[in-house]
Short mmCIF file of C-alpha atoms in Angstrom, two decimals:
data_model
loop_
_atom_site.label_atom_id
_atom_site.label_comp_id
_atom_site.label_asym_id
_atom_site.label_seq_id
_atom_site.Cartn_x
_atom_site.Cartn_y
_atom_site.Cartn_z
CA MET A 1 129.27 115.77 123.09
CA SER A 2 128.13 112.86 120.97
CA PRO A 3 125.35 110.60 122.25
CA THR A 4 126.43 107.37 123.94
CA GLN A 5 126.56 104.33 121.68
CA THR A 6 127.30 100.83 122.92
CA ALA A 7 130.11 98.94 121.16
CA GLU A 8 127.52 97.01 119.13
CA GLU A 9 125.71 100.20 118.19
CA SER A 10 129.00 101.77 117.09
CA ALA A 11 129.69 98.79 114.82
CA MET A 12 126.20 99.04 113.36
CA ALA A 13 126.56 102.81 112.89
CA ALA A 14 129.79 102.22 110.98
CA LEU A 15 128.06 99.63 108.79
CA ILE A 16 125.22 102.08 108.02
CA VAL A 17 127.54 104.93 107.08
CA GLU A 18 129.79 102.68 104.99
CA SER A 19 127.14 100.68 103.14
CA LEU A 20 124.96 103.70 102.33
CA ASN A 21 127.78 106.09 101.37
CA LEU A 22 126.71 108.69 103.90
CA GLU A 23 129.78 110.75 103.12
CA ASP A 24 129.38 113.48 105.66
CA VAL A 25 127.72 111.60 108.50
CA GLU A 26 130.03 110.64 111.32
CA ALA A 27 129.13 107.19 112.60
CA ALA A 28 129.92 108.10 116.19
CA ALA A 29 127.57 111.09 115.98
CA ILE A 30 124.43 109.08 115.15
CA ASP A 31 122.00 109.43 118.04
CA PRO A 32 121.07 105.85 119.02
CA ASP A 33 117.45 106.87 119.64
CA ALA A 34 116.88 109.12 116.61
CA PRO A 35 114.84 107.74 113.69
CA LEU A 36 116.98 106.37 110.84
CA PHE A 37 114.32 106.95 108.20
CA GLY A 38 112.33 110.02 107.24
CA THR A 39 113.36 112.93 109.42
CA GLY A 40 116.46 111.54 111.19
CA LEU A 41 119.17 110.38 108.78
CA GLY A 42 116.66 110.74 105.94
CA LEU A 43 117.02 107.18 104.68
CA ASP A 44 114.46 105.66 102.29
CA SER A 45 113.22 102.20 101.29
CA ILE A 46 116.12 101.66 98.87
CA ASP A 47 118.47 102.24 101.79
CA ALA A 48 116.48 99.70 103.82
CA LEU A 49 117.19 97.12 101.10
CA GLU A 50 120.91 97.94 101.01
CA LEU A 51 121.14 97.87 104.78
CA ALA A 52 119.28 94.56 105.04
CA LEU A 53 121.69 93.08 102.51
CA GLU A 54 124.80 94.23 104.40
CA ILE A 55 123.37 93.01 107.68
CA SER A 56 122.64 89.58 106.22
CA LYS A 57 126.23 89.36 104.96
CA ARG A 58 127.84 90.63 108.15
CA TYR A 59 125.59 89.12 110.81
CA GLY A 60 123.78 86.27 109.03
CA VAL A 61 120.40 87.79 109.89
CA GLN A 62 117.64 88.13 107.26
CA LEU A 63 115.71 91.16 108.46
CA ARG A 64 111.97 90.90 108.38
CA SER A 65 109.43 93.26 109.81
CA ASP A 66 106.06 91.77 110.62
CA ASP A 67 104.31 94.98 109.79
CA PRO A 68 105.74 96.46 106.59
CA ASP A 69 104.05 99.82 107.15
CA ASN A 70 105.53 100.22 110.60
CA ARG A 71 109.14 99.18 110.29
CA LYS A 72 109.96 99.05 113.97
CA ILE A 73 113.28 97.34 113.40
CA PHE A 74 114.49 100.44 111.55
CA ALA A 75 113.05 102.84 114.11
CA SER A 76 116.50 103.77 115.44
CA LEU A 77 120.10 102.63 115.62
CA ARG A 78 119.30 101.16 119.04
CA ALA A 79 116.23 99.22 117.80
CA LEU A 80 118.06 97.88 114.76
CA THR A 81 121.10 96.78 116.78
CA ALA A 82 118.91 95.07 119.38
CA HIS A 83 116.88 93.29 116.68
CA VAL A 84 119.99 91.99 114.90
CA LYS A 85 121.53 90.89 118.20
CA ALA A 86 118.39 89.00 119.22
CA ASN A 87 118.19 87.22 115.87
CA ARG A 88 121.85 86.34 115.30
CA PRO A 89 122.47 82.68 114.72
CA ALA A 90 124.23 81.16 117.72
CA MET B 1 87.09 102.09 70.26
CA ASN B 2 84.99 99.24 71.65
CA PRO B 3 82.69 99.98 74.60
CA ALA B 4 84.79 100.06 77.77
CA PRO B 5 84.59 97.06 80.09
CA ALA B 6 83.14 97.42 83.60
CA ALA B 7 85.53 97.15 86.57
CA LEU B 8 85.13 93.55 87.79
CA GLY B 9 82.56 93.00 85.04
CA GLY B 10 81.71 89.45 84.02
CA ARG B 11 83.21 87.97 87.20
CA ASP B 12 81.50 85.40 89.41
CA PRO B 13 80.68 87.26 92.68
CA GLY B 14 81.79 84.18 94.59
CA ALA B 15 85.20 84.00 92.88
CA PRO B 16 88.24 85.00 94.97
CA LEU B 17 89.74 88.43 94.26
CA LEU B 18 92.06 89.27 97.15
CA VAL B 19 94.15 87.60 99.79
CA ASP B 20 93.99 90.39 102.39
CA ASP B 21 95.87 89.78 105.66
CA GLY B 22 95.65 86.06 104.94
CA ARG B 23 91.88 86.21 104.37
CA LEU B 24 90.25 85.40 101.03
CA VAL B 25 87.96 88.25 99.80
CA SER B 26 85.47 87.43 97.03
CA VAL B 27 84.59 89.67 94.09
CA GLY B 28 81.11 90.18 95.61
CA GLU B 29 82.36 91.13 99.07
CA PHE B 30 84.84 93.58 97.55
CA LEU B 31 82.18 95.17 95.33
CA GLY B 32 79.90 95.66 98.34
CA GLN B 33 82.66 97.53 100.18
CA ALA B 34 83.46 99.66 97.11
CA THR B 35 79.77 100.60 96.73
CA ALA B 36 79.73 101.75 100.35
CA VAL B 37 82.75 103.99 99.70
CA ALA B 38 81.05 105.34 96.55
CA ALA B 39 77.98 106.29 98.59
CA ARG B 40 80.22 108.54 100.72
CA LEU B 41 81.67 110.20 97.63
CA ALA B 42 78.40 111.48 96.16
CA GLY B 43 79.04 114.79 94.37
CA VAL B 44 82.85 114.49 94.73
CA ARG B 45 84.72 115.01 91.44
CA GLN B 46 88.28 114.07 92.53
CA VAL B 47 89.70 111.78 95.17
CA VAL B 48 93.24 111.80 96.59
CA ASN B 49 93.66 108.18 97.64
CA LEU B 50 96.16 108.13 100.52
CA CYS B 51 95.40 104.57 101.71
CA GLU B 52 98.53 102.80 103.00
CA ARG B 53 97.00 99.36 102.83
CA ARG B 54 96.79 97.95 99.32
CA GLY B 55 93.36 96.38 99.89
CA ALA B 56 91.95 99.68 101.13
CA PHE B 57 93.57 101.54 98.24
CA LEU B 58 91.87 99.20 95.77
CA THR B 59 88.49 99.56 97.51
CA GLY B 60 88.85 103.35 97.54
CA TYR B 61 89.81 103.33 93.87
CA VAL B 62 86.80 101.30 92.76
CA GLY B 63 84.59 103.39 95.07
CA ALA B 64 85.80 106.51 93.26
CA LEU B 65 85.14 104.91 89.85
CA ALA B 66 81.63 103.97 90.96
CA ALA B 67 81.03 107.56 92.08
CA GLY B 68 82.32 108.87 88.74
CA ALA B 69 85.25 110.59 90.50
CA THR B 70 88.82 110.84 89.21
CA THR B 71 91.58 109.43 91.43
CA LEU B 72 94.57 111.74 91.81
CA LEU B 73 97.96 110.11 92.41
CA PRO B 74 100.45 112.50 94.07
CA ALA B 75 104.13 111.82 93.31
CA SER B 76 104.56 110.76 96.92
CA ARG B 77 102.66 110.82 100.19
CA ALA B 78 104.92 113.63 101.43
CA PRO B 79 102.77 116.52 102.75
CA GLU B 80 104.22 118.91 100.15
CA ALA B 81 103.36 116.55 97.27
CA VAL B 82 99.79 116.07 98.51
CA ALA B 83 99.38 119.81 99.11
CA ALA B 84 100.57 120.58 95.57
CA VAL B 85 97.88 118.27 94.17
CA GLN B 86 95.20 119.74 96.43
CA ALA B 87 96.18 123.23 95.32
CA LEU B 88 95.42 122.21 91.71
CA PHE B 89 92.15 120.47 92.68
CA PRO B 90 90.77 122.32 95.72
CA GLY B 91 87.58 120.23 95.77
CA ALA B 92 89.37 116.90 95.97
CA ARG B 93 88.36 114.58 98.81
CA THR B 94 91.10 112.60 100.58
CA LEU B 95 90.57 108.94 101.41
CA ASP B 96 92.65 107.02 103.94
CA ASP B 97 92.57 103.53 105.45
CA GLY B 98 90.24 104.67 108.24
CA ALA B 99 87.72 106.25 105.88
CA VAL B 100 87.55 103.12 103.72
CA ALA B 101 87.19 100.80 106.73
CA ALA B 102 84.47 103.02 108.21
CA ALA B 103 82.39 102.91 105.02
CA GLY B 104 81.21 99.37 105.76
CA ALA B 105 79.39 97.31 103.15
CA GLY B 106 76.81 98.34 100.56
CA PRO B 107 74.79 96.52 97.90
CA VAL B 108 76.65 94.35 95.39
CA PRO B 109 76.12 95.65 91.84
CA ALA B 110 75.42 92.90 89.29
CA GLY B 111 77.94 93.00 86.44
CA GLY B 112 80.57 94.99 88.31
CA VAL B 113 81.08 98.77 88.20
CA PRO B 114 80.31 100.31 84.79
CA VAL B 115 82.76 103.04 83.75
CA ALA B 116 82.46 105.27 80.68
CA ALA B 117 85.30 104.99 78.15
CA ASP B 118 86.02 108.72 78.43
CA CYS B 119 85.90 108.81 82.26
CA VAL B 120 89.24 110.18 83.56
CA ALA B 121 90.23 107.11 85.57
CA MET B 122 93.36 108.61 87.12
CA ILE B 123 95.72 111.55 87.01
CA GLY B 124 99.32 110.71 87.81
CA PHE B 125 101.62 113.47 89.04
CA THR B 126 105.37 113.36 88.54
CA SER B 127 107.45 115.03 91.19
CA GLY B 128 109.16 117.51 88.88
CA SER B 129 112.18 118.90 90.65
CA THR B 130 110.92 122.47 90.31
CA GLY B 131 107.62 124.17 90.87
CA THR B 132 104.26 122.67 90.01
CA PRO B 133 104.16 118.90 89.44
CA SER B 134 103.37 117.88 85.86
CA HIS B 135 100.37 115.61 85.52
CA HIS B 136 99.09 112.98 83.14
CA ALA B 137 95.40 112.15 82.83
CA LYS B 138 94.34 108.67 81.72
CA VAL B 139 90.86 107.82 80.48
CA TRP B 140 89.29 104.46 81.29
CA GLY B 141 89.06 103.33 77.65
CA THR B 142 92.82 103.80 77.23
CA VAL B 143 93.90 102.07 80.44
CA ALA B 144 91.44 99.21 79.88
CA GLN B 145 92.98 98.45 76.48
CA SER B 146 96.53 98.76 77.79
CA THR B 147 95.69 96.53 80.77
CA ARG B 148 94.30 93.84 78.46
CA LEU B 149 97.71 93.74 76.73
CA ASN B 150 99.62 93.63 80.04
CA ALA B 151 97.52 90.70 81.24
CA ALA B 152 97.94 88.89 77.92
CA ALA B 153 101.73 89.32 78.11
CA ILE B 154 101.78 87.84 81.62
CA ARG B 155 99.53 84.94 80.64
CA ALA B 156 101.72 84.19 77.61
CA ALA B 157 104.74 83.97 79.94
CA LEU B 158 103.05 81.31 82.09
CA PRO B 159 103.87 77.65 81.47
CA ALA B 160 101.30 76.32 78.95
CA ALA B 161 99.82 73.89 81.50
CA LEU B 162 98.90 76.80 83.84
CA ARG B 163 97.43 79.27 81.33
CA ASP B 164 93.83 78.47 82.18
CA ARG B 165 94.41 78.97 85.93
CA ARG B 166 93.81 82.28 87.71
CA PRO B 167 97.23 83.94 88.27
CA TRP B 168 97.87 85.68 91.61
CA ILE B 169 99.80 88.93 91.77
CA LEU B 170 102.11 89.98 94.61
CA GLY B 171 103.74 93.41 94.34
CA THR B 172 106.75 94.96 96.05
CA VAL B 173 105.82 98.33 94.55
CA PRO B 174 103.22 100.78 95.87
CA SER B 175 99.87 100.92 94.08
CA GLN B 176 99.95 104.71 94.04
CA HIS B 177 102.34 105.13 91.11
CA MET B 178 101.57 104.42 87.48
CA TYR B 179 103.39 101.06 87.27
CA GLY B 180 101.79 99.85 90.51
CA MET B 181 98.39 101.07 89.31
CA GLU B 182 98.72 99.22 86.03
CA LEU B 183 99.88 95.88 87.43
CA THR B 184 98.49 95.65 90.98
CA VAL B 185 95.23 97.57 90.55
CA LEU B 186 94.02 97.54 86.95
CA VAL B 187 95.03 93.97 86.06
CA PRO B 188 93.02 92.41 88.94
CA LEU B 189 90.08 94.76 88.24
CA LEU B 190 89.90 94.13 84.50
CA GLU B 191 91.23 90.62 84.05
CA ASP B 192 90.63 87.43 85.99
CA PHE B 193 93.70 87.77 88.21
CA GLY B 194 93.84 87.57 92.02
CA LEU B 195 95.83 89.99 94.16
CA VAL B 196 97.70 89.42 97.42
CA THR B 197 97.53 92.76 99.21
CA ALA B 198 100.78 92.39 101.19
CA ARG B 199 103.53 94.80 100.21
CA PRO B 200 106.79 93.12 101.20
CA LEU B 201 110.09 94.96 100.78
CA LEU B 202 112.96 93.06 102.41
CA PRO B 203 113.95 89.72 100.81
CA ALA B 204 112.76 87.61 103.76
CA GLU B 205 109.39 89.39 103.63
CA VAL B 206 109.09 88.76 99.89
CA ALA B 207 109.87 85.05 100.35
CA ALA B 208 107.24 84.72 103.09
CA ALA B 209 104.61 86.65 101.12
CA LEU B 210 105.25 84.55 97.99
CA ALA B 211 104.79 81.40 100.05
CA ALA B 212 101.34 82.75 101.04
CA THR B 213 100.46 83.54 97.39
CA PRO B 214 98.36 80.97 95.49
CA ALA B 215 99.93 79.57 92.31
CA PRO B 216 100.51 80.46 89.55
CA ARG B 217 102.44 83.37 91.11
CA VAL B 218 103.24 86.71 89.49
CA LEU B 219 105.73 88.93 91.34
CA VAL B 220 105.57 92.61 90.33
CA SER B 221 108.83 94.30 91.27
CA THR B 222 111.73 96.55 90.29
CA PRO B 223 115.45 96.03 89.57
CA ALA B 224 116.40 97.40 93.01
CA HIS B 225 114.12 94.97 94.83
CA LEU B 226 115.12 92.03 92.63
CA ARG B 227 118.79 92.74 93.13
CA ALA B 228 118.32 92.58 96.91
CA ILE B 229 116.37 89.32 96.64
CA VAL B 230 119.02 87.65 94.47
CA ALA B 231 121.93 88.96 96.55
CA SER B 232 120.33 87.71 99.78
CA GLY B 233 120.43 84.16 98.46
CA ILE B 234 117.08 83.53 100.12
CA ALA B 235 115.07 80.50 98.96
CA LEU B 236 111.90 81.45 97.05
CA PRO B 237 108.87 79.33 96.18
CA ARG B 238 108.46 78.72 92.47
CA THR B 239 107.24 81.98 90.95
CA GLU B 240 106.05 81.51 87.40
CA VAL B 241 106.33 85.14 86.22
CA VAL B 242 108.37 88.02 87.59
CA VAL B 243 107.60 91.45 86.13
CA SER B 244 110.19 94.23 86.35
CA ALA B 245 109.86 97.89 85.38
CA THR B 246 110.81 101.45 86.46
CA ALA B 247 114.50 101.15 85.47
CA PRO B 248 116.47 99.07 82.97
CA LEU B 249 117.27 95.57 84.18
CA GLU B 250 120.64 93.99 83.37
CA ALA B 251 120.55 90.62 81.55
CA THR B 252 122.74 88.99 84.23
CA LEU B 253 120.35 90.02 86.99
CA ALA B 254 117.37 88.88 84.90
CA ALA B 255 118.97 85.46 84.46
CA ALA B 256 119.71 85.23 88.19
CA VAL B 257 116.07 86.05 88.98
CA GLU B 258 114.89 83.30 86.63
CA THR B 259 117.22 80.82 88.36
CA ALA B 260 116.08 81.88 91.83
CA THR B 261 112.37 81.71 91.01
CA GLY B 262 112.23 78.94 88.42
CA GLY B 263 110.08 81.32 86.36
CA THR B 264 110.19 83.79 83.48
CA LEU B 265 111.34 87.35 83.96
CA LEU B 266 109.24 89.71 81.86
CA GLU B 267 110.57 93.26 81.71
CA MET B 268 108.05 95.93 80.77
CA PHE B 269 108.82 99.26 79.12
CA GLY B 270 106.61 102.28 79.56
CA ALA B 271 106.37 105.74 81.02
CA THR B 272 103.95 107.69 83.15
CA GLU B 273 102.81 109.47 79.96
CA THR B 274 102.09 106.31 77.97
CA CYS B 275 101.51 103.29 80.26
CA ILE B 276 103.32 100.11 79.23
CA LEU B 277 104.19 99.77 75.53
CA GLY B 278 106.09 96.51 75.22
CA THR B 279 108.02 93.74 76.94
CA ARG B 280 111.18 91.68 76.61
CA ARG B 281 112.52 88.45 78.07
CA THR B 282 115.58 90.26 79.40
CA ALA B 283 117.60 87.14 80.18
CA LEU B 284 117.44 86.10 76.51
CA GLU B 285 116.96 89.23 74.38
CA SER B 286 117.96 92.89 74.41
CA ASP B 287 115.40 94.25 71.94
CA TRP B 288 111.80 94.79 72.94
CA ARG B 289 108.52 93.47 71.53
CA ALA B 290 106.04 96.30 71.04
CA TYR B 291 102.42 95.68 71.95
CA PRO B 292 100.27 95.26 68.82
CA GLY B 293 99.42 98.67 67.33
CA VAL B 294 102.23 100.62 69.05
CA ARG B 295 104.14 102.90 66.67
CA PHE B 296 107.27 104.94 67.43
CA VAL B 297 108.10 107.99 65.30
CA ALA B 298 111.50 109.65 65.75
CA GLU B 299 111.35 113.40 66.44
CA ASP B 300 114.79 114.99 66.91
CA SER B 301 116.18 113.50 70.12
CA ALA B 302 112.69 112.46 71.24
CA THR B 303 110.08 109.95 70.07
CA ARG B 304 106.37 110.30 69.42
CA VAL B 305 104.36 107.26 70.48
CA GLU B 306 101.08 106.43 68.78
CA THR B 307 98.65 103.62 69.55
CA PRO B 308 95.01 103.00 68.61
CA TRP B 309 94.04 103.36 72.28
CA PHE B 310 95.58 106.78 72.96
CA ARG B 311 93.40 109.79 72.35
CA GLN B 312 96.46 111.54 70.97
CA GLY B 313 100.14 110.73 70.47
CA GLU B 314 102.52 111.17 73.39
CA ARG B 315 106.07 112.49 73.23
CA LEU B 316 108.80 110.67 75.15
CA LEU B 317 112.30 112.03 75.69
CA ASP B 318 113.74 108.64 74.80
CA ARG B 319 115.32 107.75 71.48
CA ILE B 320 113.51 104.64 70.27
CA GLU B 321 114.23 102.81 67.02
CA MET B 322 111.47 100.77 65.41
CA LEU B 323 112.77 97.41 64.10
CA PRO B 324 111.05 94.87 61.82
CA GLU B 325 108.42 92.48 63.18
CA GLY B 326 107.15 94.78 65.91
CA ARG B 327 110.48 94.96 67.71
CA PHE B 328 112.07 98.11 69.05
CA ARG B 329 115.37 99.19 70.54
CA LEU B 330 116.02 101.84 73.20
CA HIS B 331 118.92 104.20 72.55
CA GLY B 332 118.89 106.06 75.84
CA ARG B 333 117.28 109.31 76.68
CA SER B 334 118.02 112.98 76.72
CA ALA B 335 121.22 113.35 78.81
CA ASP B 336 119.49 115.77 81.16
CA LEU B 337 116.85 113.29 82.32
CA VAL B 338 117.76 110.74 84.96
CA ASP B 339 115.92 107.88 86.58
CA VAL B 340 116.48 107.19 90.26
CA ALA B 341 114.52 104.32 91.77
CA GLY B 342 111.84 104.69 89.10
CA LYS B 343 111.39 108.43 89.40
CA ARG B 344 112.53 110.90 86.78
CA ALA B 345 114.18 114.22 87.28
CA SER B 346 116.00 116.82 85.26
CA LEU B 347 119.62 117.34 86.26
CA ALA B 348 119.45 120.95 85.07
CA ASP B 349 116.45 121.58 87.35
CA LEU B 350 118.21 120.06 90.35
CA THR B 351 121.38 122.05 89.66
CA GLN B 352 119.26 125.19 89.46
CA ARG B 353 117.78 124.37 92.87
CA LEU B 354 121.26 124.18 94.38
CA LEU B 355 122.36 127.44 92.75
CA GLN B 356 119.37 129.19 94.34
CA VAL B 357 120.61 128.39 97.86
CA PRO B 358 122.14 131.58 99.33
CA GLY B 359 125.92 131.22 99.56
CA VAL B 360 126.27 128.77 96.67
CA VAL B 361 128.73 130.08 94.09
CA ASP B 362 128.73 127.20 91.62
CA ALA B 363 127.19 123.74 91.58
CA VAL B 364 126.46 120.70 89.44
CA VAL B 365 124.24 117.67 89.98
CA PHE B 366 125.08 114.56 87.94
CA GLN B 367 124.62 110.81 87.89
CA PRO B 368 127.86 108.83 88.37
CA ALA B 369 128.54 105.75 86.22
CA ALA B 370 126.64 102.53 86.91
CA GLY B 371 127.72 100.28 89.76
CA ALA B 372 126.56 96.71 90.35
CA PRO B 373 123.59 95.41 88.30
CA GLY B 374 120.32 96.61 89.79
CA LEU B 375 122.06 99.01 92.14
CA VAL B 376 120.12 102.26 92.39
CA ARG B 377 122.23 105.02 90.87
CA ARG B 378 121.97 107.92 93.27
CA LEU B 379 122.85 111.40 92.15
CA ALA B 380 126.01 113.23 93.16
CA ALA B 381 126.66 116.94 93.54
CA LEU B 382 129.78 119.06 93.56
CA VAL B 383 129.21 122.45 95.15
CA VAL B 384 131.31 125.55 95.61
CA ALA B 385 129.91 127.27 98.70
CA PRO B 386 132.50 128.73 101.08
CA GLY B 387 131.28 128.65 104.67
CA LEU B 388 128.40 126.22 104.07
CA THR B 389 128.23 122.57 105.15
CA PRO B 390 126.73 119.63 103.22
CA ALA B 391 124.13 119.28 105.99
CA ALA B 392 123.07 122.92 105.57
CA LEU B 393 122.79 122.48 101.80
CA ARG B 394 120.67 119.36 102.22
CA SER B 395 118.37 121.16 104.65
CA ALA B 396 117.96 123.95 102.11
CA LEU B 397 117.09 121.47 99.34
CA ALA B 398 114.87 119.18 101.41
CA PRO B 399 111.53 121.04 101.14
CA ALA B 400 111.68 121.11 97.33
CA VAL B 401 113.49 117.95 96.29
CA ASP B 402 112.18 114.39 96.41
CA PRO B 403 114.40 112.39 98.81
CA VAL B 404 115.46 109.94 96.09
CA PHE B 405 117.01 112.85 94.16
CA MET B 406 118.92 114.22 97.16
CA PRO B 407 122.56 114.15 95.99
CA ARG B 408 124.58 111.57 97.86
CA PRO B 409 127.44 112.35 98.04
CA LEU B 410 127.06 116.10 98.14
CA LEU B 411 130.66 117.31 98.18
CA LEU B 412 132.04 120.78 98.75
CA VAL B 413 134.89 121.63 96.40
CA ALA B 414 137.07 124.68 95.79
CA ALA B 415 136.08 124.86 92.11
CA LEU B 416 134.20 122.82 89.52
CA PRO B 417 136.31 121.09 86.83
CA ARG B 418 135.07 123.38 84.05
CA THR B 419 136.68 123.35 80.62
CA ALA B 420 137.83 126.56 78.98
CA ALA B 421 134.40 126.73 77.36
CA GLY B 422 132.78 126.43 80.78
CA LYS B 423 131.48 122.92 80.16
CA LEU B 424 131.53 120.08 82.68
CA PRO B 425 132.38 116.78 80.92
CA GLN B 426 131.10 113.65 82.69
CA ALA B 427 134.65 112.22 82.88
CA ALA B 428 135.91 115.34 84.66
CA LEU B 429 133.00 115.14 87.14
CA GLU B 430 133.72 111.48 87.86
CA ALA B 431 137.41 112.28 88.35
CA ALA B 432 136.60 115.14 90.72
CA LEU B 433 134.33 112.81 92.69
CA ALA B 434 137.02 110.12 92.94
CA HIS B 435 139.60 112.73 93.94
CA ALA B 436 137.38 114.12 96.68
CA HIS B 437 136.89 110.58 98.03
CA GLY B 438 140.61 109.86 97.95
CA GLY B 439 141.37 113.17 99.63
CA GLU B 440 139.33 112.40 102.72
#
């Protein structure tokens, strides 16, 4: 049974899989609370750049983490979706 | 060779050196902190500097120099990479942010930190996709000379009216690799440049950090980072010089960077083995200008590089043609070597790694054709392994392969498109990749 994603998290998961060419990752199977970087999906800083670019195109949000060494906004699918939602232009 | 300059020698102790977390740090204050670190390194011969914060990294580096210790630069901060370096140098001391902060402040040496010309100032390790990492030792006399040329190239790219001002460097790259060491560590230590210690990655972070950087501004970056900045369309403060290295930069992207920053894009060419050897104004020219004294000698499909500041020539697996008037042209490198996000790997080594996974019958790792300018070219793999999944193959590779070289996509196929002679032409690999995509 796949973990529960909200509709917004599902859309973000699809964007991640599509923009980063994660061929064999099923968007619906991404655990909303698992880390995106390092151990989880194994993404790296180049992926962060790609993802930030797609998110700025799709949602009009320029991602910015106040602490570059502790990228909380990329901590998980849930954290990223919540951050983008909170910062979307009205 | 002339006597080697001291680190931070001939600098006014009251002059600014760093903007660290928004705070101005003077040359004198910095030297006091570095002396305190050195006092804790008495008797240590090698230091593995694992500091995350750029300011702490710099303090730890100068502390090591003052203690006469060599700084070791693992290929990454991954535990395996650090362990591999420690296995080669069992006596090495590790330094992290906490250790540097805890050292406090010591006396400020007049005239900076003297360093002998033959002191091994750093050893850079390259990941190497198999076995022991290969390493490259650099002596202080060599890096000091090379750094003088890097600083001169940056100064020459500044508008004439600003050439007598202190330039301030902001880097998107880590200090722990050779390019970051050369531009964000050695230039501020050996030339009168300031350094902003922030390490922004995302475009909005870069824009904010540049705004907090005193002018004239020098942004030290890579094609991947610059591509993201340009594509984001974000407004940047005027940045007089942008330096790019680690992978070739397309002329169109270089021109777009110049438009976005109002400055000059200076691309630098070098390698871990040699440090930087020349520059070009990529938006306007495709051939490179060699630093004075650099000589390239063709050797089969490789090139021997000689300079007055090397102790001996270095061999690069690039084909480089020397042109008149100190110009040179790159003709690509040995087909087996690939660059991904500034790191080099051998495709044959990576393929071998895959073939060693139990259950793999046949496999090939290759680099698909270029995409958009500046786009990082990931590697792809086609694997024949009945009963295995891509996830299982990635897990098997993970302990030994740097994440940037992890094939993506890693596709399972029934057979590789081998010719009758058993070869795998690039075109056939690309076709197989496209077919696998279409067949999903």
